[in-house]
Amino acid sequence: MTDGPDGQQPLYMHARSRVDRARRGPPITVFFLGLIAICAGAGAFYFKKLPLPVLSAVQTNKSWVLPEGTPSMGEAQLCLRNGDLPCAEADMLAYLKSYPNDAHATALLAITLTQDGHHREALYYYKRADALGVATYDFYAGYARTLDAMGDTDGAIEKNQAALKLVPSLVDVRGALADELVRKGRKQEALELLTSFDANLEAQGYPPYFTQQIARIRKDMGGDTAKEASGDDASPAQAVAGQTLVRGKPDRGTLAVPVSIDGAESKFFTIDSGASMLVMPEADAGPLLKLGPGDYKGMQQIELANGAVVMAKVYTLRSVKVGEREVSDVAAAVYPGQGPRLLGQSFLKRFKSWSIDNDRRVLVLNE
């Protein structure tokens, strides 16, 4: 097991042994005592406001069919490493039938359900894990994503703040929290959340991370011009005929540029000529992708910029917009968990040529 950011450990499993019990017919007095105990236990769950696990929330979704699961967290984690979320969910559900009070297994199932887009079902297990005492940064971050997807913005703000309190360097969580604060009318608070982080980066000699998001908030507050809000110093007017210039920011020796998928809000993707496709983590895929049944193309092994090899789900994106250039039917790979977003050849090869102007920090796209 490896530590997460800032030394915070992510969720892990506790192995537990089974205890075989002989089945015997109890005397009638034991039967009634047992019935009283069951009723008392149910009442205790009610007053703690815990959802009763009489019927799994997952089982109530009739349109969602899971494979038969193996009651093993080791098998579930193997499924996760292979990018097979339904397999992992089925194994964890089978495991929790035997160990319903395993806090970490409950939390891991909730996070997996969030990654798979099953937020209503995930919410049940987040509440269970929360009551069982789980308090890790990845748990809070996943909980916030599900609450936001369910329309509980206040709850999402609270959980994202809890995640950042544990690990302040979680940029995706910080950006999501700022968006949620803006939606609640707390724009100044959102601005301070991002500007303080960028100021600390620049003090350490790194480029700012939230430039465009800060600019959008300031524009919304009436403090910037449209040009300043976009952060696009290299306007299209400076480009020659048939050329598009896209303002970016330095990132690990190359350039990161804003990318909008299917009309969603732009996210920074790092240009990577060695990547065959546009690549993104599942942590970002939910709000970015609006996929139909024909968009999923299967699983494929991919190598990330850090050298890690993972199994990813391959989709065909209907629209990818970089700057003023929009391209349709772009192949994309979505891999488990969180990590870098890469703009690869499935987008770049659609142009006659492209280059990076390091002096002006722009991506040059030529028709």
Short mmCIF file of C-alpha atoms in Angstrom, two decimals, residues 46-253:
data_model
loop_
_atom_site.label_atom_id
_atom_site.label_comp_id
_atom_site.label_asym_id
_atom_site.label_seq_id
_atom_site.Cartn_x
_atom_site.Cartn_y
_atom_site.Cartn_z
CA TYR A 46 -33.44 4.33 13.28
CA PHE A 47 -32.45 6.81 15.98
CA LYS A 48 -28.92 6.96 14.59
CA LYS A 49 -30.48 7.81 11.23
CA LEU A 50 -28.65 4.93 9.56
CA PRO A 51 -30.27 3.42 6.45
CA LEU A 52 -31.39 -0.12 7.24
CA PRO A 53 -29.55 -2.61 5.03
CA VAL A 54 -32.65 -4.81 4.57
CA LEU A 55 -32.49 -4.39 0.79
CA SER A 56 -29.36 -3.14 -0.95
CA ALA A 57 -29.84 0.22 -2.66
CA VAL A 58 -28.14 -1.29 -5.69
CA GLN A 59 -30.78 -3.99 -5.92
CA THR A 60 -33.53 -1.41 -6.32
CA ASN A 61 -32.20 -0.27 -9.71
CA LYS A 62 -33.95 -2.71 -12.03
CA SER A 63 -32.24 -1.42 -15.18
CA TRP A 64 -28.79 -2.13 -13.74
CA VAL A 65 -27.72 -5.77 -13.82
CA LEU A 66 -24.45 -6.77 -12.14
CA PRO A 67 -22.56 -10.03 -12.69
CA GLU A 68 -22.50 -12.63 -9.93
CA GLY A 69 -19.95 -11.47 -7.39
CA THR A 70 -17.19 -13.25 -5.49
CA PRO A 71 -17.11 -12.31 -1.77
CA SER A 72 -13.48 -11.21 -1.87
CA MET A 73 -11.97 -7.76 -1.61
CA GLY A 74 -8.83 -9.08 -3.32
CA GLU A 75 -10.91 -10.05 -6.35
CA ALA A 76 -12.68 -6.67 -6.23
CA GLN A 77 -9.36 -4.81 -6.27
CA LEU A 78 -8.18 -6.94 -9.20
CA CYS A 79 -11.31 -5.90 -11.10
CA LEU A 80 -10.55 -2.26 -10.27
CA ARG A 81 -7.01 -2.56 -11.59
CA ASN A 82 -8.44 -3.95 -14.84
CA GLY A 83 -10.93 -1.08 -15.10
CA ASP A 84 -13.95 -3.40 -14.72
CA LEU A 85 -16.16 -1.44 -12.33
CA PRO A 86 -19.29 -3.68 -12.49
CA CYS A 87 -17.12 -6.69 -11.58
CA ALA A 88 -15.62 -4.79 -8.62
CA GLU A 89 -19.06 -3.63 -7.47
CA ALA A 90 -20.47 -7.16 -7.60
CA ASP A 91 -17.53 -8.58 -5.60
CA MET A 92 -17.77 -5.85 -2.96
CA LEU A 93 -21.52 -6.34 -2.59
CA ALA A 94 -21.00 -10.08 -2.13
CA TYR A 95 -18.27 -9.39 0.45
CA LEU A 96 -20.46 -6.94 2.39
CA LYS A 97 -23.22 -9.55 2.75
CA SER A 98 -20.83 -11.42 5.06
CA TYR A 99 -19.18 -8.32 6.59
CA PRO A 100 -21.79 -5.54 6.53
CA ASN A 101 -19.91 -3.42 9.08
CA ASP A 102 -16.56 -3.35 7.27
CA ALA A 103 -16.18 0.42 7.07
CA HIS A 104 -13.44 0.56 4.47
CA ALA A 105 -15.09 -1.95 2.14
CA THR A 106 -18.32 0.04 2.39
CA ALA A 107 -16.49 3.27 1.55
CA LEU A 108 -14.61 1.72 -1.36
CA LEU A 109 -17.89 0.46 -2.83
CA ALA A 110 -19.35 3.97 -2.52
CA ILE A 111 -16.35 5.51 -4.33
CA THR A 112 -16.52 2.88 -7.07
CA LEU A 113 -20.23 3.52 -7.59
CA THR A 114 -19.49 7.23 -7.92
CA GLN A 115 -16.84 6.54 -10.56
CA ASP A 116 -19.39 4.39 -12.41
CA GLY A 117 -21.99 7.19 -12.33
CA HIS A 118 -24.42 5.40 -9.98
CA HIS A 119 -24.80 8.28 -7.56
CA ARG A 120 -28.14 7.34 -6.01
CA GLU A 121 -26.80 3.92 -5.05
CA ALA A 122 -23.46 5.38 -3.94
CA LEU A 123 -25.18 7.77 -1.54
CA TYR A 124 -26.53 4.85 0.52
CA TYR A 125 -23.02 3.46 1.08
CA TYR A 126 -21.45 6.87 1.75
CA LYS A 127 -23.93 7.37 4.59
CA ARG A 128 -23.17 3.90 5.94
CA ALA A 129 -19.40 4.43 5.75
CA ASP A 130 -19.69 7.89 7.32
CA ALA A 131 -21.62 6.43 10.25
CA LEU A 132 -18.97 3.72 10.55
CA GLY A 133 -16.27 6.37 10.98
CA VAL A 134 -14.50 6.60 7.59
CA ALA A 135 -12.70 9.95 7.21
CA THR A 136 -10.12 9.86 4.39
CA TYR A 137 -9.52 12.43 1.65
CA ASP A 138 -10.60 10.12 -1.21
CA PHE A 139 -13.79 9.21 0.67
CA TYR A 140 -14.74 12.87 1.15
CA ALA A 141 -13.87 13.76 -2.46
CA GLY A 142 -16.02 10.96 -3.85
CA TYR A 143 -18.85 11.76 -1.43
CA ALA A 144 -18.80 15.38 -2.64
CA ARG A 145 -19.03 14.33 -6.32
CA THR A 146 -22.10 12.21 -5.62
CA LEU A 147 -23.79 14.90 -3.52
CA ASP A 148 -23.17 17.48 -6.24
CA ALA A 149 -24.57 15.13 -8.89
CA MET A 150 -27.65 14.61 -6.70
CA GLY A 151 -28.22 18.37 -6.45
CA ASP A 152 -27.00 18.80 -2.84
CA THR A 153 -24.50 21.61 -3.43
CA ASP A 154 -24.25 22.55 0.25
CA GLY A 155 -23.41 18.96 1.15
CA ALA A 156 -20.82 18.78 -1.64
CA ILE A 157 -19.16 21.97 -0.36
CA GLU A 158 -18.91 20.52 3.14
CA LYS A 159 -17.33 17.24 1.94
CA ASN A 160 -14.89 18.94 -0.43
CA GLN A 161 -13.80 21.24 2.38
CA ALA A 162 -13.19 18.16 4.54
CA ALA A 163 -11.06 16.60 1.77
CA LEU A 164 -8.97 19.78 1.36
CA LYS A 165 -8.47 20.03 5.11
CA LEU A 166 -6.74 16.64 4.94
CA VAL A 167 -4.88 17.19 1.64
CA PRO A 168 -4.76 20.85 0.48
CA SER A 169 -2.94 19.94 -2.77
CA LEU A 170 -5.99 18.25 -4.38
CA VAL A 171 -6.42 20.63 -7.33
CA ASP A 172 -9.46 18.85 -8.81
CA VAL A 173 -11.25 19.02 -5.46
CA ARG A 174 -10.28 22.69 -5.04
CA GLY A 175 -11.59 23.56 -8.51
CA ALA A 176 -14.84 21.67 -7.93
CA LEU A 177 -15.31 23.40 -4.57
CA ALA A 178 -14.81 26.81 -6.18
CA ASP A 179 -17.47 26.01 -8.80
CA GLU A 180 -19.88 24.96 -6.07
CA LEU A 181 -19.24 28.14 -4.07
CA VAL A 182 -19.92 30.24 -7.17
CA ARG A 183 -23.23 28.43 -7.71
CA LYS A 184 -24.21 29.30 -4.14
CA GLY A 185 -23.36 32.99 -4.69
CA ARG A 186 -20.16 32.83 -2.62
CA LYS A 187 -17.94 34.16 -5.41
CA GLN A 188 -15.45 36.07 -3.28
CA GLU A 189 -14.86 32.97 -1.17
CA ALA A 190 -14.30 30.92 -4.33
CA LEU A 191 -11.89 33.53 -5.67
CA GLU A 192 -9.83 33.52 -2.47
CA LEU A 193 -9.76 29.72 -2.49
CA LEU A 194 -8.10 29.69 -5.91
CA THR A 195 -5.92 32.82 -5.79
CA SER A 196 -4.30 31.80 -2.50
CA PHE A 197 -3.36 28.43 -4.00
CA ASP A 198 -1.92 29.98 -7.17
CA ALA A 199 -0.01 32.58 -5.16
CA ASN A 200 1.62 29.78 -3.18
CA LEU A 201 2.55 27.96 -6.41
CA GLU A 202 4.17 31.07 -7.90
CA ALA A 203 6.06 31.70 -4.67
CA GLN A 204 7.64 28.27 -5.14
CA GLY A 205 8.55 28.99 -8.76
CA TYR A 206 5.68 27.06 -10.40
CA PRO A 207 3.14 28.46 -12.90
CA PRO A 208 -0.37 29.21 -11.59
CA TYR A 209 -2.94 26.44 -12.01
CA PHE A 210 -6.34 28.14 -11.84
CA THR A 211 -5.74 31.09 -14.21
CA GLN A 212 -8.81 30.61 -16.38
CA GLN A 213 -11.16 29.63 -13.56
CA ILE A 214 -10.10 32.73 -11.60
CA ALA A 215 -10.62 34.88 -14.68
CA ARG A 216 -14.14 33.52 -15.20
CA ILE A 217 -15.08 34.26 -11.61
CA ARG A 218 -13.70 37.80 -11.86
CA LYS A 219 -15.57 38.35 -15.10
CA ASP A 220 -18.76 37.15 -13.44
CA MET A 221 -18.08 39.60 -10.61
CA GLY A 222 -17.64 42.41 -13.16
CA GLY A 223 -13.95 42.95 -12.44
CA ASP A 224 -12.34 41.97 -15.75
CA THR A 225 -12.79 42.55 -19.45
CA ALA A 226 -13.83 39.64 -21.65
CA LYS A 227 -10.30 39.32 -22.98
CA GLU A 228 -8.76 39.22 -19.50
CA ALA A 229 -11.35 36.68 -18.40
CA SER A 230 -10.54 34.32 -21.22
CA GLY A 231 -6.80 34.63 -20.56
CA ASP A 232 -6.24 34.54 -24.32
CA ASP A 233 -3.44 36.99 -25.05
CA ALA A 234 -2.87 35.35 -28.43
CA SER A 235 -6.14 36.29 -30.12
CA PRO A 236 -7.22 34.73 -33.43
CA ALA A 237 -6.55 38.09 -35.12
CA GLN A 238 -2.81 37.48 -34.67
CA ALA A 239 -2.94 34.22 -36.60
CA VAL A 240 -2.43 33.96 -40.34
CA ALA A 241 -5.12 32.58 -42.62
CA GLY A 242 -5.95 28.95 -41.88
CA GLN A 243 -4.23 29.08 -38.51
CA THR A 244 -5.65 28.95 -34.99
CA LEU A 245 -3.73 30.01 -31.87
CA VAL A 246 -4.77 28.60 -28.51
CA ARG A 247 -3.44 30.18 -25.34
CA GLY A 248 -2.12 27.64 -22.81
CA LYS A 249 0.08 27.33 -19.75
CA PRO A 250 3.39 25.47 -19.22
CA ASP A 251 3.05 21.98 -17.86
CA ARG A 252 5.91 19.48 -17.32
CA GLY A 253 7.99 20.67 -20.25
#
